Amino acid sequence: MFHESLPTTMIESPCIQTQSQQQQELANIINVDGEEEEDDDEEEKVEDKLLSRNLVSERNRRKRLNEQLCVLRSLVPHITKMDKRTILSDAISYLKGILEETAKEEENHCNSNEESELCP
């Protein structure tokens, strides 16, 4: 209503911009594009850091696993091969053998000493 009483020359159309307004908008667009590029760069840096951290963590995990396999290899006699699967397989067989021997010894001990408290 207020605009109807004004002459059309005094009403500024949103489509008509001064040169300084156009330059300001271009500067804003450039800044926005620059900020987006910076944001993309920052996101890539964060992703690279996370990836790098994951790689280091995985490398450390493998190193600890290999160290533990070396310890196991040194504790178990008669390891046939040095690969991980064989080390674990030979260790399992060795422990099963120890358990069987222990069970036999306990049985023999209980048969010879029937009155012992250790026997069921």
mmCIF file of C-alpha atoms in Angstrom:
data_model
loop_
_atom_site.group_PDB
_atom_site.id
_atom_site.type_symbol
_atom_site.label_atom_id
_atom_site.label_comp_id
_atom_site.label_asym_id
_atom_site.label_seq_id
_atom_site.Cartn_x
_atom_site.Cartn_y
_atom_site.Cartn_z
ATOM 1 C CA MET A 1 0.000 0.000 0.000
ATOM 2 C CA PHE A 2 2.721 2.426 0.911
ATOM 3 C CA HIS A 3 4.547 1.730 -2.358
ATOM 4 C CA GLU A 4 1.500 2.486 -4.477
ATOM 5 C CA SER A 5 1.666 6.126 -3.519
ATOM 6 C CA LEU A 6 5.375 6.473 -4.423
ATOM 7 C CA PRO A 7 6.463 7.179 -7.959
ATOM 8 C CA THR A 8 7.936 4.183 -9.754
ATOM 9 C CA THR A 9 11.347 5.870 -10.007
ATOM 10 C CA MET A 10 11.708 5.812 -6.216
ATOM 11 C CA ILE A 11 10.938 2.104 -5.846
ATOM 12 C CA GLU A 12 14.041 0.007 -6.219
ATOM 13 C CA SER A 13 13.520 -3.262 -7.951
ATOM 14 C CA PRO A 14 15.377 -6.234 -6.488
ATOM 15 C CA CYS A 15 16.607 -7.019 -10.017
ATOM 16 C CA ILE A 16 18.317 -3.657 -10.380
ATOM 17 C CA GLN A 17 21.602 -3.571 -8.507
ATOM 18 C CA THR A 18 24.347 -1.084 -8.422
ATOM 19 C CA GLN A 19 27.800 -2.035 -9.529
ATOM 20 C CA SER A 20 29.099 -2.051 -5.948
ATOM 21 C CA GLN A 21 26.298 -4.426 -4.899
ATOM 22 C CA GLN A 22 27.213 -6.790 -7.747
ATOM 23 C CA GLN A 23 30.876 -6.685 -6.770
ATOM 24 C CA GLN A 24 29.959 -7.384 -3.153
ATOM 25 C CA GLU A 25 27.889 -10.405 -4.174
ATOM 26 C CA LEU A 26 30.760 -11.691 -6.327
ATOM 27 C CA ALA A 27 33.115 -11.287 -3.394
ATOM 28 C CA ASN A 28 30.667 -13.175 -1.189
ATOM 29 C CA ILE A 29 30.410 -15.980 -3.754
ATOM 30 C CA ILE A 30 34.206 -16.203 -3.974
ATOM 31 C CA ASN A 31 34.489 -16.291 -0.183
ATOM 32 C CA VAL A 32 31.834 -18.963 0.051
ATOM 33 C CA ASP A 33 33.587 -21.058 -2.596
ATOM 34 C CA GLY A 34 36.922 -20.538 -0.860
ATOM 35 C CA GLU A 35 35.444 -21.558 2.494
ATOM 36 C CA GLU A 36 33.954 -24.656 0.928
ATOM 37 C CA GLU A 37 37.343 -25.577 -0.483
ATOM 38 C CA GLU A 38 38.919 -24.994 2.917
ATOM 39 C CA ASP A 39 36.209 -27.127 4.526
ATOM 40 C CA ASP A 40 36.853 -29.869 1.964
ATOM 41 C CA ASP A 41 40.596 -29.637 2.646
ATOM 42 C CA GLU A 42 39.974 -29.812 6.397
ATOM 43 C CA GLU A 43 37.676 -32.811 5.977
ATOM 44 C CA GLU A 44 40.319 -34.540 3.843
ATOM 45 C CA LYS A 45 42.973 -33.802 6.485
ATOM 46 C CA VAL A 46 40.746 -35.250 9.205
ATOM 47 C CA GLU A 47 40.044 -38.339 7.088
ATOM 48 C CA ASP A 48 43.778 -38.705 6.359
ATOM 49 C CA LYS A 49 44.575 -38.453 10.081
ATOM 50 C CA LEU A 50 41.950 -41.075 10.920
ATOM 51 C CA LEU A 51 43.199 -43.361 8.155
ATOM 52 C CA SER A 52 46.775 -42.861 9.297
ATOM 53 C CA ARG A 53 45.799 -43.561 12.907
ATOM 54 C CA ASN A 54 44.002 -46.739 11.805
ATOM 55 C CA LEU A 55 47.021 -47.874 9.813
ATOM 56 C CA VAL A 56 49.329 -47.311 12.778
ATOM 57 C CA SER A 57 46.933 -49.119 15.129
ATOM 58 C CA GLU A 58 46.655 -52.070 12.771
ATOM 59 C CA ARG A 59 50.439 -52.203 12.321
ATOM 60 C CA ASN A 60 50.910 -52.214 16.111
ATOM 61 C CA ARG A 61 48.275 -54.944 16.517
ATOM 62 C CA ARG A 62 50.036 -57.163 13.965
ATOM 63 C CA LYS A 63 53.382 -56.507 15.630
ATOM 64 C CA ARG A 64 52.039 -57.551 19.065
ATOM 65 C CA LEU A 65 50.425 -60.651 17.552
ATOM 66 C CA ASN A 66 53.681 -61.663 15.860
ATOM 67 C CA GLU A 67 55.624 -61.108 19.098
ATOM 68 C CA GLN A 68 53.185 -63.349 20.984
ATOM 69 C CA LEU A 69 53.508 -66.013 18.287
ATOM 70 C CA CYS A 70 57.290 -65.884 18.705
ATOM 71 C CA VAL A 71 56.880 -66.422 22.455
ATOM 72 C CA LEU A 72 54.523 -69.335 21.837
ATOM 73 C CA ARG A 73 56.969 -70.807 19.304
ATOM 74 C CA SER A 74 59.747 -70.651 21.902
ATOM 75 C CA LEU A 75 57.597 -72.372 24.571
ATOM 76 C CA VAL A 76 56.322 -75.254 22.459
ATOM 77 C CA PRO A 77 58.841 -77.927 21.505
ATOM 78 C CA HIS A 78 58.779 -79.617 18.122
ATOM 79 C CA ILE A 79 57.245 -76.869 15.984
ATOM 80 C CA THR A 80 57.182 -78.356 12.480
ATOM 81 C CA LYS A 81 56.860 -75.124 10.480
ATOM 82 C CA MET A 82 57.157 -71.442 11.276
ATOM 83 C CA ASP A 83 53.909 -70.191 9.785
ATOM 84 C CA LYS A 84 51.180 -68.911 12.115
ATOM 85 C CA ARG A 85 48.675 -71.687 11.477
ATOM 86 C CA THR A 86 51.205 -74.420 12.154
ATOM 87 C CA ILE A 87 52.486 -72.725 15.310
ATOM 88 C CA LEU A 88 48.943 -72.570 16.690
ATOM 89 C CA SER A 89 48.122 -76.109 15.586
ATOM 90 C CA ASP A 90 51.297 -77.559 17.133
ATOM 91 C CA ALA A 91 50.695 -75.583 20.347
ATOM 92 C CA ILE A 92 47.149 -76.985 20.601
ATOM 93 C CA SER A 93 48.402 -80.533 20.026
ATOM 94 C CA TYR A 94 51.141 -80.045 22.632
ATOM 95 C CA LEU A 95 48.681 -78.751 25.238
ATOM 96 C CA LYS A 96 46.234 -81.593 24.560
ATOM 97 C CA GLY A 97 49.086 -84.057 25.051
ATOM 98 C CA ILE A 98 50.029 -82.426 28.361
ATOM 99 C CA LEU A 99 46.403 -82.581 29.532
ATOM 100 C CA GLU A 100 46.173 -86.288 28.633
ATOM 101 C CA GLU A 101 49.440 -87.069 30.444
ATOM 102 C CA THR A 102 48.275 -85.137 33.501
ATOM 103 C CA ALA A 103 44.972 -86.980 33.558
ATOM 104 C CA LYS A 104 46.775 -90.363 33.294
ATOM 105 C CA GLU A 105 49.201 -89.466 36.074
ATOM 106 C CA GLU A 106 46.337 -88.371 38.343
ATOM 107 C CA GLU A 107 44.494 -91.610 37.619
ATOM 108 C CA ASN A 108 47.604 -93.698 38.361
ATOM 109 C CA HIS A 109 48.270 -91.726 41.523
ATOM 110 C CA CYS A 110 44.685 -92.193 42.733
ATOM 111 C CA ASN A 111 44.787 -95.941 41.986
ATOM 112 C CA SER A 112 47.951 -96.368 44.045
ATOM 113 C CA ASN A 113 46.739 -94.150 46.917
ATOM 114 C CA GLU A 114 43.033 -94.769 47.250
ATOM 115 C CA GLU A 115 42.855 -93.075 50.635
ATOM 116 C CA SER A 116 44.336 -89.786 49.397
ATOM 117 C CA GLU A 117 42.226 -86.627 49.771
ATOM 118 C CA LEU A 118 43.191 -85.450 46.302
ATOM 119 C CA CYS A 119 41.403 -88.314 44.593
ATOM 120 C CA PRO A 120 37.643 -88.120 44.017
#
